Tab-separated table of C-alpha atoms and ligand atoms in Angstrom:
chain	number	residue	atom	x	y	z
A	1	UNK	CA	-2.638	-1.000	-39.304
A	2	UNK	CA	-2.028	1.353	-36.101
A	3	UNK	CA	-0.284	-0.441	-34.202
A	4	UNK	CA	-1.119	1.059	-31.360
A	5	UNK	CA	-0.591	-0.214	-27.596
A	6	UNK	CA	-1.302	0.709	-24.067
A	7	UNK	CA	0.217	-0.346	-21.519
A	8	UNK	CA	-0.843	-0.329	-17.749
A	9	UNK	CA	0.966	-1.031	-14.187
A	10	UNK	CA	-0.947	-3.020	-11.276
A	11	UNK	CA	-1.015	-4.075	-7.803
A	12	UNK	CA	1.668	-3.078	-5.273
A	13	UNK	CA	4.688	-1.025	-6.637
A	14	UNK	CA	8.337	-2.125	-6.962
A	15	UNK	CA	11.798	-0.630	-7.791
A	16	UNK	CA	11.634	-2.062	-10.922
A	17	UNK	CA	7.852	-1.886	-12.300
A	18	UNK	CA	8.732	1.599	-14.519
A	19	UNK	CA	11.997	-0.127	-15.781
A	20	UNK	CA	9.217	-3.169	-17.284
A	21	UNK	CA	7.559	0.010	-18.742
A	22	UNK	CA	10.448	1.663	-19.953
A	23	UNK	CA	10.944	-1.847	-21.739
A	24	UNK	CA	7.644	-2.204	-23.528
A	25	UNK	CA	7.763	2.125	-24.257
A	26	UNK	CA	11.428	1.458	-26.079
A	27	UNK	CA	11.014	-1.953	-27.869
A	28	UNK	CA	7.374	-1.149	-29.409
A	29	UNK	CA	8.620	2.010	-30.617
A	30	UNK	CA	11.557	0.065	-32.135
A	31	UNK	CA	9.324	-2.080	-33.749
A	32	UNK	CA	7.028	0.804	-35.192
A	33	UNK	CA	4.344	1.388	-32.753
A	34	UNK	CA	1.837	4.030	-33.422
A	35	UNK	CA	0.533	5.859	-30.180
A	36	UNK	CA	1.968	4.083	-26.937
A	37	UNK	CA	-0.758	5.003	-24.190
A	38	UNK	CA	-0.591	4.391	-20.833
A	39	UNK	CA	-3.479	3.335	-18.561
A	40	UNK	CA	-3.672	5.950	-15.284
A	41	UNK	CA	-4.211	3.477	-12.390
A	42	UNK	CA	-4.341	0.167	-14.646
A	43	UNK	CA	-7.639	-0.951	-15.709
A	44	UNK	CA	-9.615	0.466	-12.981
A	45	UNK	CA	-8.403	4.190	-14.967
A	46	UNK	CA	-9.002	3.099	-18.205
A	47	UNK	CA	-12.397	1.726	-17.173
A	48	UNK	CA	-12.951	5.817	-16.373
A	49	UNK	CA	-10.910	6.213	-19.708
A	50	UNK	CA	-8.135	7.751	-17.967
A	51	UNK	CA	-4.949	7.428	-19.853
A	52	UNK	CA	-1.998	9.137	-21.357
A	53	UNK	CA	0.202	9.267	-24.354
A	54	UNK	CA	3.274	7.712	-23.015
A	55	UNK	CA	5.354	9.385	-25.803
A	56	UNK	CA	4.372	13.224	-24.799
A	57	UNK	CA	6.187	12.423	-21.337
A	58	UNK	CA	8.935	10.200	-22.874
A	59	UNK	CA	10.338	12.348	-25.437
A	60	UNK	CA	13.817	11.476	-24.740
A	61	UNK	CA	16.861	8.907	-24.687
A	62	UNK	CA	17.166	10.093	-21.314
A	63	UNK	CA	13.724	10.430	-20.419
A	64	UNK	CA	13.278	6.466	-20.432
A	65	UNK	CA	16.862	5.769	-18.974
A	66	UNK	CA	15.374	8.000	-15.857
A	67	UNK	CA	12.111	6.417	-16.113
A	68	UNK	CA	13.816	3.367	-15.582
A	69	UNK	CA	15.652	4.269	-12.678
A	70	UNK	CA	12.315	5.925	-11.016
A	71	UNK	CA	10.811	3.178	-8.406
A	72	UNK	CA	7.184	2.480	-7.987
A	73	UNK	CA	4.892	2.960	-10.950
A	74	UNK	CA	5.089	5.619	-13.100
A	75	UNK	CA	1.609	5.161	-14.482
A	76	UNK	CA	-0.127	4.749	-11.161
A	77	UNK	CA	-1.452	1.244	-9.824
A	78	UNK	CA	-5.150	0.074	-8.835
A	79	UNK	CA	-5.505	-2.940	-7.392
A	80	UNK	CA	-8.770	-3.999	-8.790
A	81	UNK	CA	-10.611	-7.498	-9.756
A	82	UNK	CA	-12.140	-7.732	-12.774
A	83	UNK	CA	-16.152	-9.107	-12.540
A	84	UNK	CA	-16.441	-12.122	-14.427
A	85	UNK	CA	-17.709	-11.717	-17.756
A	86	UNK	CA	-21.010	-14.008	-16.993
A	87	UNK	CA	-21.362	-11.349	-13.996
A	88	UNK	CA	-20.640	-8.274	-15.807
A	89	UNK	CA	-20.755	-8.502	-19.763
A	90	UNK	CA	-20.941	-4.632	-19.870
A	91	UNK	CA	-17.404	-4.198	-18.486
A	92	UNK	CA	-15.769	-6.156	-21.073
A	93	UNK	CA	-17.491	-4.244	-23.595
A	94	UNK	CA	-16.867	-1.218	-22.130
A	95	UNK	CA	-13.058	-1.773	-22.226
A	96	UNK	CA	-13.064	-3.369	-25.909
A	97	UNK	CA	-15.369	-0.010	-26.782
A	98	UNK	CA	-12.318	2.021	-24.975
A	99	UNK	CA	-9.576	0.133	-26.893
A	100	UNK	CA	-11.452	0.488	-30.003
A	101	UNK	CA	-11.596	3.704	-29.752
A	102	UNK	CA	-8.130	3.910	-29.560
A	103	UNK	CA	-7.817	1.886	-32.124
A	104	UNK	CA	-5.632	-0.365	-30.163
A	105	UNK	CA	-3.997	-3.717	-31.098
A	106	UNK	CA	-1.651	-4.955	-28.138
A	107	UNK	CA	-2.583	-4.502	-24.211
A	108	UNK	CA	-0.289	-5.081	-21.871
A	109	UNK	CA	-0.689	-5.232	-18.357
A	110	UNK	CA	2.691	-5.378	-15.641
A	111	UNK	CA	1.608	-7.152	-12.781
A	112	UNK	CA	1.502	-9.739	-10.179
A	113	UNK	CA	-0.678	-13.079	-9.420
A	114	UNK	CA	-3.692	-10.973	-9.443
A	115	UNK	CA	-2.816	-8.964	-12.176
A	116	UNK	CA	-2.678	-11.549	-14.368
A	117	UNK	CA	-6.205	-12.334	-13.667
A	118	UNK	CA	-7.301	-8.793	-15.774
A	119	UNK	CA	-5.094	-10.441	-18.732
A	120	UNK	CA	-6.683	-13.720	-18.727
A	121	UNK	CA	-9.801	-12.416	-17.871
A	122	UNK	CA	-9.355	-10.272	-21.090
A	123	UNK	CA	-7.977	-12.563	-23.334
A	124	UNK	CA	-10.651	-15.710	-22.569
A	125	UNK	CA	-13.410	-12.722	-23.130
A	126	UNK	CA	-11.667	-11.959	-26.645
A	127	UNK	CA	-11.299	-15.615	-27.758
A	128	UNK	CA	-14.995	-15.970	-26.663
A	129	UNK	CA	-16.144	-13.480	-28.968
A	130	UNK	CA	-13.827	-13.768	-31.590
A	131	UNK	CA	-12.178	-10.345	-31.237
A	132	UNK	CA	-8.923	-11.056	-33.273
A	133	UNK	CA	-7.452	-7.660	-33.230
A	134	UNK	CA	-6.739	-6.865	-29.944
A	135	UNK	CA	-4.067	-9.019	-28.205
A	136	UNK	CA	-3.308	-9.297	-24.236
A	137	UNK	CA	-0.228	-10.183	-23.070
A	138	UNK	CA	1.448	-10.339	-19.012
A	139	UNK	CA	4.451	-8.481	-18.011
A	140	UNK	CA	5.115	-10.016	-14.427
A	141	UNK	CA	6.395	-8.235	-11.329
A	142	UNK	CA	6.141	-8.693	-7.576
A	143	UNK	CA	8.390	-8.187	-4.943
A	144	UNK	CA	6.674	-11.597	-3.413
A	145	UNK	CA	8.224	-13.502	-6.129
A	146	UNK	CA	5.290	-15.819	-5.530
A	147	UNK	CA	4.480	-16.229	-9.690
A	148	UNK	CA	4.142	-19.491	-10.747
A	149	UNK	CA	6.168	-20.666	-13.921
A	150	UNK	CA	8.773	-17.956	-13.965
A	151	UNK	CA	12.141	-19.010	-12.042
A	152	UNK	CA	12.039	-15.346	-9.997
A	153	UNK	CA	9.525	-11.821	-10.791
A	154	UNK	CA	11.409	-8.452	-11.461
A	155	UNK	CA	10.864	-6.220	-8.460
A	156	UNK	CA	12.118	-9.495	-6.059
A	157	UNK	CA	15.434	-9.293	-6.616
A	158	UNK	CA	15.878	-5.570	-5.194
A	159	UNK	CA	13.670	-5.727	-2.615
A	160	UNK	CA	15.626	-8.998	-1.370
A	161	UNK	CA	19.095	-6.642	-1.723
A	162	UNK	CA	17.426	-3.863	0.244
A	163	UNK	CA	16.432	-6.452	2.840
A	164	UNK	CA	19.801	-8.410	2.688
A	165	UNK	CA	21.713	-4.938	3.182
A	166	UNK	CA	19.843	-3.160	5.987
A	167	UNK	CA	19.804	-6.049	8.054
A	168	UNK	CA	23.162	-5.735	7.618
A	169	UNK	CA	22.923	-2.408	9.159
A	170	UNK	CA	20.733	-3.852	11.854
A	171	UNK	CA	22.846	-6.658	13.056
A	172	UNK	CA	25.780	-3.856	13.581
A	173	UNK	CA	23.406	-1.151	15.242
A	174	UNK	CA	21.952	-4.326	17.599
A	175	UNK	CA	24.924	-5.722	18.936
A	176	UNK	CA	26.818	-2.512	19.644
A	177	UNK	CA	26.043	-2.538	23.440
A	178	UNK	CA	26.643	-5.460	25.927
A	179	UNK	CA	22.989	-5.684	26.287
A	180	UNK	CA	20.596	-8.126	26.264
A	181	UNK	CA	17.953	-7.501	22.973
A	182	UNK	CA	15.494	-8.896	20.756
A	183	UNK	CA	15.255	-7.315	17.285
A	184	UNK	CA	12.377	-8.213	14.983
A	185	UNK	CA	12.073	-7.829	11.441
A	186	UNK	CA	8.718	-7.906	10.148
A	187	UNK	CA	9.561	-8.467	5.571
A	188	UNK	CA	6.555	-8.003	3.129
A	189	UNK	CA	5.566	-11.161	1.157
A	190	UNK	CA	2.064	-12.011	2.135
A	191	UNK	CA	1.909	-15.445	1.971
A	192	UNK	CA	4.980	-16.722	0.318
A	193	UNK	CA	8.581	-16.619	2.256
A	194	UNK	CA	10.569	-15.607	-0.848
A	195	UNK	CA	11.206	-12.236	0.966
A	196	UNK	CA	11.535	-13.049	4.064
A	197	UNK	CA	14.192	-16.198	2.962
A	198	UNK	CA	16.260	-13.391	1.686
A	199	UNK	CA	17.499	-12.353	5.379
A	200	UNK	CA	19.753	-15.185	4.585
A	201	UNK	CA	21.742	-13.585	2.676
A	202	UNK	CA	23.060	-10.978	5.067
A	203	UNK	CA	25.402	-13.605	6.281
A	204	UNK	CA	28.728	-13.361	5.595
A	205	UNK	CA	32.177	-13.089	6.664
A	206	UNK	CA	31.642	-9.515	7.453
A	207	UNK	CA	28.886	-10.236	9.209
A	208	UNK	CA	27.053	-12.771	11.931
A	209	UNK	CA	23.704	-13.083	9.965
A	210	UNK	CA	20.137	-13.023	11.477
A	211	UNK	CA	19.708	-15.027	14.558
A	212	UNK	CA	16.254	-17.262	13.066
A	213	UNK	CA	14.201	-16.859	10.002
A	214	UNK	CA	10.275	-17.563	10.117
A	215	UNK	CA	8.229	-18.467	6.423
A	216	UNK	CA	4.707	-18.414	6.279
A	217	UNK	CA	5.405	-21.651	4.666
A	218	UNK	CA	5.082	-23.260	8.248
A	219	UNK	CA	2.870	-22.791	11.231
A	220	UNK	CA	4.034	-20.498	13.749
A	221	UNK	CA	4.279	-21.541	17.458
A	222	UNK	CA	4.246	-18.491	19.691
A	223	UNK	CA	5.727	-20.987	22.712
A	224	UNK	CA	8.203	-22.606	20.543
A	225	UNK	CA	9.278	-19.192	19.200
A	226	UNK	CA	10.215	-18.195	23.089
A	227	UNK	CA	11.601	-21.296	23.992
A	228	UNK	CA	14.238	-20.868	20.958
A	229	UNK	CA	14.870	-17.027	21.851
A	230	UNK	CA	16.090	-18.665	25.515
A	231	UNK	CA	18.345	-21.662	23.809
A	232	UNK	CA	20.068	-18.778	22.243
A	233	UNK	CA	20.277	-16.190	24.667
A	234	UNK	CA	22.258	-19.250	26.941
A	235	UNK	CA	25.259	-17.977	24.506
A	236	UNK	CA	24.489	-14.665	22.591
A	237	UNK	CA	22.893	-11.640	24.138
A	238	UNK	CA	21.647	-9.860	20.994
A	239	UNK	CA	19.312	-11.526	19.126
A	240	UNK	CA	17.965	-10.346	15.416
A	241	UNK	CA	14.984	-12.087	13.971
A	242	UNK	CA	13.477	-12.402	10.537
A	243	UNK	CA	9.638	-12.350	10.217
A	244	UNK	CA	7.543	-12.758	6.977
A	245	UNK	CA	4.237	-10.714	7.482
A	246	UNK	CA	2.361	-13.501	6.603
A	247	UNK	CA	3.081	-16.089	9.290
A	248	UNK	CA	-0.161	-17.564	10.536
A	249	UNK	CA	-0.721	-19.600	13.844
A	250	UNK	CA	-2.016	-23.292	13.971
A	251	UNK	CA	-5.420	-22.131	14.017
A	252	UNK	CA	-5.373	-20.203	10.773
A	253	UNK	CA	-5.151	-16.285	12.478
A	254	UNK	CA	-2.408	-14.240	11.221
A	255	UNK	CA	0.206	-13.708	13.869
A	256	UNK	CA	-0.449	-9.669	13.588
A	257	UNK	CA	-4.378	-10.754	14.220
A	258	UNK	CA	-3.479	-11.192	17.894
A	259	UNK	CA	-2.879	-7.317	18.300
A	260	UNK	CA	-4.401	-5.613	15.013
A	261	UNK	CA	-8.186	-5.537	14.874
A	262	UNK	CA	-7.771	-4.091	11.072
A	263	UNK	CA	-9.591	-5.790	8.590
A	264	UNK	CA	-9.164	-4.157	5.575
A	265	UNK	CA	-9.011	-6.090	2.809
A	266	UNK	CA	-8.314	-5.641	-1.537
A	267	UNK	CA	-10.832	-6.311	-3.673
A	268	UNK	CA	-8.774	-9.820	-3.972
A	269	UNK	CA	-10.173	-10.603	-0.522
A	270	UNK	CA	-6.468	-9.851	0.987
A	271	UNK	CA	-6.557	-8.668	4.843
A	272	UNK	CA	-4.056	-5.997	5.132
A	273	UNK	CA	-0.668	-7.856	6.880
A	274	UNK	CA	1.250	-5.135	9.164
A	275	UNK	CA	2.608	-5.323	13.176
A	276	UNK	CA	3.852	-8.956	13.704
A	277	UNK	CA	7.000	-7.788	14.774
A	278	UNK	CA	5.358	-5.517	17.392
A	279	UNK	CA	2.928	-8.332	18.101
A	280	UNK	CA	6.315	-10.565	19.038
A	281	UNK	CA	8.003	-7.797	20.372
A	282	UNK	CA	5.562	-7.274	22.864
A	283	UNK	CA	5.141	-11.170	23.628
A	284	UNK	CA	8.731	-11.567	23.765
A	285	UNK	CA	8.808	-8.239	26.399
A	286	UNK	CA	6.577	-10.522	28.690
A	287	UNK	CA	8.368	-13.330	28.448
A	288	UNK	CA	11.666	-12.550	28.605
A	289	UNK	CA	13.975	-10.205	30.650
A	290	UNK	CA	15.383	-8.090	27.695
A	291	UNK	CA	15.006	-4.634	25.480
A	292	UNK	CA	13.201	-5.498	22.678
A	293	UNK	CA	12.750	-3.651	19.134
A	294	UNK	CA	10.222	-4.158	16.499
A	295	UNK	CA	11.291	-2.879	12.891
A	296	UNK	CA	8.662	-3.128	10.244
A	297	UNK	CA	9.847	-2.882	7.069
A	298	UNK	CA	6.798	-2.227	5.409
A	299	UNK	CA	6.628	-0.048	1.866
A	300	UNK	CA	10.233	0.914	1.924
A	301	UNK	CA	11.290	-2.356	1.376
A	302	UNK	CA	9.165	-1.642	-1.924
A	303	UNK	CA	10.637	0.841	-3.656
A	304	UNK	CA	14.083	1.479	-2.480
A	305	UNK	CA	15.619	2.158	-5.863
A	306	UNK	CA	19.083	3.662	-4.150
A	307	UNK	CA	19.896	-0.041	-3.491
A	308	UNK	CA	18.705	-1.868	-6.494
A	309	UNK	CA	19.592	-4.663	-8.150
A	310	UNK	CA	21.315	-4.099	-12.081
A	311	UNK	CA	20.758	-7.746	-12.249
A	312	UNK	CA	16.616	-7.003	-11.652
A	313	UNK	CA	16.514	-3.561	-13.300
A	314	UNK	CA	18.438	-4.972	-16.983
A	315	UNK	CA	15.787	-8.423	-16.523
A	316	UNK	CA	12.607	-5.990	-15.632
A	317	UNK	CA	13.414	-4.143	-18.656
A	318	UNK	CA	14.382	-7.381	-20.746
A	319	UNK	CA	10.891	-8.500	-19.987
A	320	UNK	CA	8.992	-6.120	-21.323
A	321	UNK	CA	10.451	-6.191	-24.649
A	322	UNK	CA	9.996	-9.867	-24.587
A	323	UNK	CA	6.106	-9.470	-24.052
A	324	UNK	CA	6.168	-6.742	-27.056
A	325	UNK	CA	7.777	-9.155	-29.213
A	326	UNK	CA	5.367	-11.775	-28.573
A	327	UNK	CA	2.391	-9.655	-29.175
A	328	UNK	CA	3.730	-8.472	-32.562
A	329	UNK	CA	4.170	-11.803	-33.637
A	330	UNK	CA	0.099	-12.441	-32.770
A	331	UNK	CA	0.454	-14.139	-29.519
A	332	UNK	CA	-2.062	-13.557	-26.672
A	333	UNK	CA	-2.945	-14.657	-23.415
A	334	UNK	CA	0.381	-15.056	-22.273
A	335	UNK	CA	2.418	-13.899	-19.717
A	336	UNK	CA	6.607	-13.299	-20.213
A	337	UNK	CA	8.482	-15.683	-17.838
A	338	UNK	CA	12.575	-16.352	-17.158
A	339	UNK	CA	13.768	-19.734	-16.706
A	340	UNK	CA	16.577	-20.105	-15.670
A	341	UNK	CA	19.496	-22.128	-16.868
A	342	UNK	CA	22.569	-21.918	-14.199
A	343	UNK	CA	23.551	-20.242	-11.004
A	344	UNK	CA	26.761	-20.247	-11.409
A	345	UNK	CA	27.808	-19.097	-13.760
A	346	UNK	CA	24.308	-17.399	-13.884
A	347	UNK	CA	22.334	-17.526	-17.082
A	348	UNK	CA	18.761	-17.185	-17.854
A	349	UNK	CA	16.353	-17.170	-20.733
A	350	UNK	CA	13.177	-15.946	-21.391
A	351	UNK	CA	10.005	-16.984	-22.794
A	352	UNK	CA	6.365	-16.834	-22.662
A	353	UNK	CA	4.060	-18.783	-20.937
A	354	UNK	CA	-0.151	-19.316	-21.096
A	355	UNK	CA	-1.168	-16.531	-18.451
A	356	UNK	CA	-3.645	-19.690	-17.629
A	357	UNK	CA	-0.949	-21.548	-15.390
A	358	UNK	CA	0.030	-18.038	-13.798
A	359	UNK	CA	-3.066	-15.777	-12.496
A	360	UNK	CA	-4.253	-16.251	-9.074
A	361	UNK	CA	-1.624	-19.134	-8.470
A	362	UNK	CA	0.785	-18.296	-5.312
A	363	UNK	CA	4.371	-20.232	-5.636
A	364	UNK	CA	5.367	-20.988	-2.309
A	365	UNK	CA	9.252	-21.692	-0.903
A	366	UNK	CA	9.878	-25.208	-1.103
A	367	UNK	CA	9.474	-27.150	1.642
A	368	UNK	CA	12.860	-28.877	1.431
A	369	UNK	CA	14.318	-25.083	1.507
A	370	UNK	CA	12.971	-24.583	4.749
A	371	UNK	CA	15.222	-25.865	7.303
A	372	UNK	CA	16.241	-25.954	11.524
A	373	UNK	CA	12.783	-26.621	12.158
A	374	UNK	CA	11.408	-23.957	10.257
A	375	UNK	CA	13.786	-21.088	11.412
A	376	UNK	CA	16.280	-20.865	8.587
A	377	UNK	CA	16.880	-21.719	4.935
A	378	UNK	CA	19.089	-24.129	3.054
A	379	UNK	CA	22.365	-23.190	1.383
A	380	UNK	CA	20.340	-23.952	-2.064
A	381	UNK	CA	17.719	-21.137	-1.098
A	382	UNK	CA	20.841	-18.930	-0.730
A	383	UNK	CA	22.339	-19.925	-4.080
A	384	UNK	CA	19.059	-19.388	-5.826
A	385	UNK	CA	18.918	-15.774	-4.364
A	386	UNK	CA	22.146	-14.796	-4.992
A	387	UNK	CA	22.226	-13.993	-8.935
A	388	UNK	CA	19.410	-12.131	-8.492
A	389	UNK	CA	20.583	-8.627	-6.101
A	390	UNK	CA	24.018	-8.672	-8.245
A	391	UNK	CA	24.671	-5.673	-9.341
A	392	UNK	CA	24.081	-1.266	-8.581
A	393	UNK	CA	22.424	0.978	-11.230
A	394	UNK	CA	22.577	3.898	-8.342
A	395	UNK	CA	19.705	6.405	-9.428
A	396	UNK	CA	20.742	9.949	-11.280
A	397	UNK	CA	21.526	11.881	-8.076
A	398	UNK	CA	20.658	15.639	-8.465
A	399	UNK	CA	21.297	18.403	-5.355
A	400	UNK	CA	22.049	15.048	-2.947
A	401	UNK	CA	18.686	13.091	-3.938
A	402	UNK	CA	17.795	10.898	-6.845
A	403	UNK	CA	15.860	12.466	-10.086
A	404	UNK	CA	12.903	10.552	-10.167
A	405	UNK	CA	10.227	11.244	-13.282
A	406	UNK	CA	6.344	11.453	-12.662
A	407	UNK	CA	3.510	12.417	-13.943
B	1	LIG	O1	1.859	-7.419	-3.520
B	1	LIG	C1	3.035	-7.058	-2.912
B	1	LIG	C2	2.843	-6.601	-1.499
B	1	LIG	O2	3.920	-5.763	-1.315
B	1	LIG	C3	2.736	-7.674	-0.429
B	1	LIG	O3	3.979	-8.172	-0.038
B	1	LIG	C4	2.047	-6.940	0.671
B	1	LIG	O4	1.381	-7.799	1.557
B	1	LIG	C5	1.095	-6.109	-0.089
B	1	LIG	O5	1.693	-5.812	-1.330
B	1	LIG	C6	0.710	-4.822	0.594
B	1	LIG	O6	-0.120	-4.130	-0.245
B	1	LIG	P1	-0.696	-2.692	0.059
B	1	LIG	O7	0.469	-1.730	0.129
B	1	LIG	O8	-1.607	-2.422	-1.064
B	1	LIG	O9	-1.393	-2.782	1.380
């Protein structure tokens, strides 16, 4: 037997992604891999049979622990939908020919709700044709947190401190001057509020908090919106809002549709989500008497590894090893998933979970968590975030910067 793996990274990156990989790399080598490759740009690469061997870059202790520490993904990403395999038979056979040829025995792929399509895409073409020896098993991650079955997705928790923190920042740049001002935050999350909820937890007793806090859960009124940005301004002068990317009006556009003419979209049929805040900014500027400043967070939201979570980086790299396990014992098709058993004190387990029940699925905030009228979230939201941004593992700083590894 080889035992050989590969291992690929997909769809958009996070701070944690490489510590996922560093997780697989360390726990099949501890239990006796043979070559650990590494898919360049997830399948799309290895469909071009681009790929490395992991261990020629990792040859270190300290190689992984910096490889864990390095945001985004290490391997490169693609974010690419597999035909199905009525429509194209050939690619299938293509990739089993590839893995073959590698004599490969476990595939794993780290990815989101779209991701997880390649793996059960994979592993219903393998049962179909009775190819036993290969084995395909989900690593999840997304800073969207919008997985079904798992309680949260690595990459979530750190992007939600990043978020939590430099609105932090924003709040005490905003309200430095006696002057009237509407600050919006535009947070990533396409169409799940998980993100954008965590603007709740700059709150504190250090700190006023953001102002309102709009979900794509729930329609967004463009009148209602002003009407509440004069209630407030009756008693407060600066005003900081939270705004998922993703909100839509009651006729279906995207918010950022009323200004951006874009329409890229993935090869998951996803439009590209970017300038709601300056979209509100600008309605709010005709509107309203006040400054006004848009702040999109956009990609560094995704990878801002100075500020991660230990909680998300030690669970990212937890999960990995759990999907290695699971493969070495024979199981396929599945996906590795935390459930979670307290807050407080905060405990979680891990298991795995048919990748069925998870690709292509998008968990949404509950609706009880939404609250005000759809411009905040419960105290339970907050407690559910919480566990999850506990915790620094600052990156190795070197000459002022982090040390980041690449290829
Ligand atoms: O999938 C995570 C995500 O960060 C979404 O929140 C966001 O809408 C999307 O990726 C943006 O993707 P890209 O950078 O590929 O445009």
């Amino acid at each position: 037997m080889s035992h050989n793996i590969i291992v690929g990274q997909s769809g958009g990156p996070t701070s944690v992604i490489n510590a996922s990989l560093a997780g697989v790399f360390k726990t099949a080598k501890e239990l006796g891999a043979g070559k650990i490759y590494g898919m360049r740009n997830g399948i799309e690469g290895l469909l071009n049979e681009q790929y490395i061997d992991m261990t020629e870059y990792l040859k270190t202790d300290m190689d992984v622990e910096i490889l864990k520490r390095t945001p985004s993904s290490f391997l490169g990403s693609c974010r690419f939908k597999l035909p199905s395999a009525q429509k194209s038979p050939e690619t299938y056979s293509k990739i089993i020919e590839i893995l073959r040829k590698l004599n490969i025995e476990h595939f794993f792929y780290i990815g989101g709700n779209d991701s997880m399509d390649t793996i059960k895409q994979l592993s219903a073409y393998a049962k179909e044709n009775n190819i036993t020896d290969i084995t395909f098993m989900g690593v999840p991650k997304t800073i969207d947190n919008d997985l079904a079955v798992t309680d949260h997705t690595p990459g979530y928790g750190s992007a939600a401190k990043y978020i939590a923190a430099t609105l932090k920042e924003i709040i005490r740049d905003a309200v430095v001057q006696p002057i009237k001002i509407v600050t919006i935050v535009e947070i990533m999350g396409r169409n799940a509020g998980w993100l954008t909820a965590a603007a709740a937890l700059a709150k504190g007793e250090d700190c006023e908090g953001v102002d309102l806090i709009y979900l794509p859960e729930r329609v967004f009124d463009t009148d209602k919106f002003i009407d509440k940005l004069n209630e407030i301004m009756k008693t407060k002068q600066q005003i900081v809002v939270a705004v998922s990317e993703g909100v839509k009006l009651a006729d279906g556009r995207y918010v950022c549709e009323l200004s951006d003419s874009s329409k890229a979209v993935d090869s998951f049929g996803h439009k590209q989500l970017s300038g709601t805040a300056s979209t509100l900014a600008s309605l709010v500027a005709s509107k309203i008497d006040c400054k006004t400043r848009p702040i999109e967070f956009s990609t560094i939201q995704r990878c801002a590894n100075h500020i991660s979570s230990l909680t998300d980086i030690n669970e990212a790299f937890i999960i990995g090893g759990v999907a290695v396990k699971a493969a070495f014992d024979g199981q396929t098709g599945k996906v590795g998933v935390f459930n979670r058993v307290s807050s407080k004190p905060y405990i979680m387990g891990t298991s795995i979970y048919d990748v069925d029940a998870i690709a292509n699925v998008e968990k949404k905030v509950p609706d009880e968590w939404i609250i005000n009228d759809g411009t905040y979230v419960s105290q339970e939201a907050i407690d559910y975030m919480k566990p999850l941004i506990q915790g620094e593992m600052l990156p190795y700083m070197v000459d002022g910067l982090p040390r980041h590894i690449k290829l």
